[in-house]
């Protein structure tokens, strides 16, 4: 599905062909950029809110005619679904809408057929009638005039879930237990077979396990509940099981891990002669002006993480001691960040420090000053990042990555839960899906209340397709920062027992595929950023590709091509580093 402003002003063009009747075009995931890409400066940008625009082909204006665009849009007529007021979130009954499940896919009636016995399955969300469910007060869940039903009132594991004429039996009564859908007649849970999130995956009943393939989000609410109990360590972006897997692969000389590890070890970040360069105040302005300690802080954090990985993989304690030296130097010195880019700088460095610290704290024998490092994260970093930013989406997503990682290291459940909530809201506002409506969703309270404001925030893009990001028409580099942060937070939360892929997986999959496609060289259509793209996605595809393709079974042709092409993925010298080492084909 493609959504375009219904006006002679704005980007426009022809939508890609759909893959299935009535469904949105499928963009196979991927991304790209230099393996050791440099710093792309950022400047503040006002935040965003919630909406969508209707379709129609139109001539695109020059990209920066904001004033003219706003004036023209004041008189624009939008083809908006009945009941939707442009400028505010769509108002719909809380009990009617899509039900999302494993991998962010929607509960779908196969072939949109209303015949009794039609299989219920997972399919990419498209907003069609086959995915519109009414959760009724009587305990039934209905679509296409039929009820969600367990075939033949069965109770055995693997019994088909289908639609059938409503009859009031226990086979058609469902209750929500947390995020599980429990069938009254069988006492079993709705379950994505496999588990798989591939389109067409049949839904069955199965003994309730609490697994991710039994987690569902109902219309009007219900996100995966925060985990309770202890945090898992090491547990910021990479787990002990993942580290063990990598160590085994490198020791065996297997590829691509060995070449990626060798690349890491030959980089300046792994040097045992490195001298950390901390300072009390790190001052960072737009476009690195001024740059007083900004590069030093980011690169020392990456060096500490590099050394932590090197320690675990090789067992050479010199690398653990070097990581500790770097972290101790900064925790003894830094007091604050200043300058217009301070929030982003704090997010970048704050995303990497906890990765290094988690590995050292929980796998090395001694770190006497660990409490001082914890105090640094709590007092210098967390207060800056925890409340986010109204700038371009990559800012807040990176800041939430830092907040989540720091919260795990500090074992601060309240800070963790708040960061995840803000992260989910910003992810929805950063990557467009047709189910958002004719205009992209915007963060409530952002001040983006008109089509002109929303289009301006999306860098004058007025045609919206699945996977398009808020900064696509700015450049792929900043877009890649946001995509990378989304994958990092999802990984950390998964390790901590909270699977966020049902909420963010579909957006991440489409964003990876959409941007990989053009990063690989395909010419953009005229409706996309006036037919001109600034590429340079960066080494950011490994984590998302591993999760969505390798673990969850999604076909991601473009993402796979780009991921393989850019291996071994290095570092962007900001907060992305060595992800072929840690996440290539790593199912742990």
JSON list of C-alpha atoms in Angstrom, two decimals, residues 482-492 543-544:
[
{"chain": "A", "resi": 482, "resn": "UNK", "atom": "CA", "xyz": [17.94, 4.79, 14.18]},
{"chain": "A", "resi": 483, "resn": "UNK", "atom": "CA", "xyz": [17.53, 1.35, 12.63]},
{"chain": "A", "resi": 484, "resn": "UNK", "atom": "CA", "xyz": [20.63, 0.12, 14.44]},
{"chain": "A", "resi": 485, "resn": "UNK", "atom": "CA", "xyz": [19.40, 1.40, 17.80]},
{"chain": "A", "resi": 486, "resn": "UNK", "atom": "CA", "xyz": [16.06, -0.36, 17.30]},
{"chain": "A", "resi": 487, "resn": "UNK", "atom": "CA", "xyz": [17.79, -3.69, 16.69]},
{"chain": "A", "resi": 488, "resn": "UNK", "atom": "CA", "xyz": [20.11, -3.18, 19.67]},
{"chain": "A", "resi": 489, "resn": "UNK", "atom": "CA", "xyz": [17.29, -2.44, 22.12]},
{"chain": "A", "resi": 490, "resn": "UNK", "atom": "CA", "xyz": [15.28, -5.40, 20.84]},
{"chain": "A", "resi": 491, "resn": "UNK", "atom": "CA", "xyz": [18.29, -7.68, 21.39]},
{"chain": "A", "resi": 492, "resn": "UNK", "atom": "CA", "xyz": [18.98, -6.42, 24.89]},
{"chain": "A", "resi": 543, "resn": "UNK", "atom": "CA", "xyz": [21.75, -7.72, 14.43]},
{"chain": "A", "resi": 544, "resn": "UNK", "atom": "CA", "xyz": [18.35, -7.20, 12.83]}
]
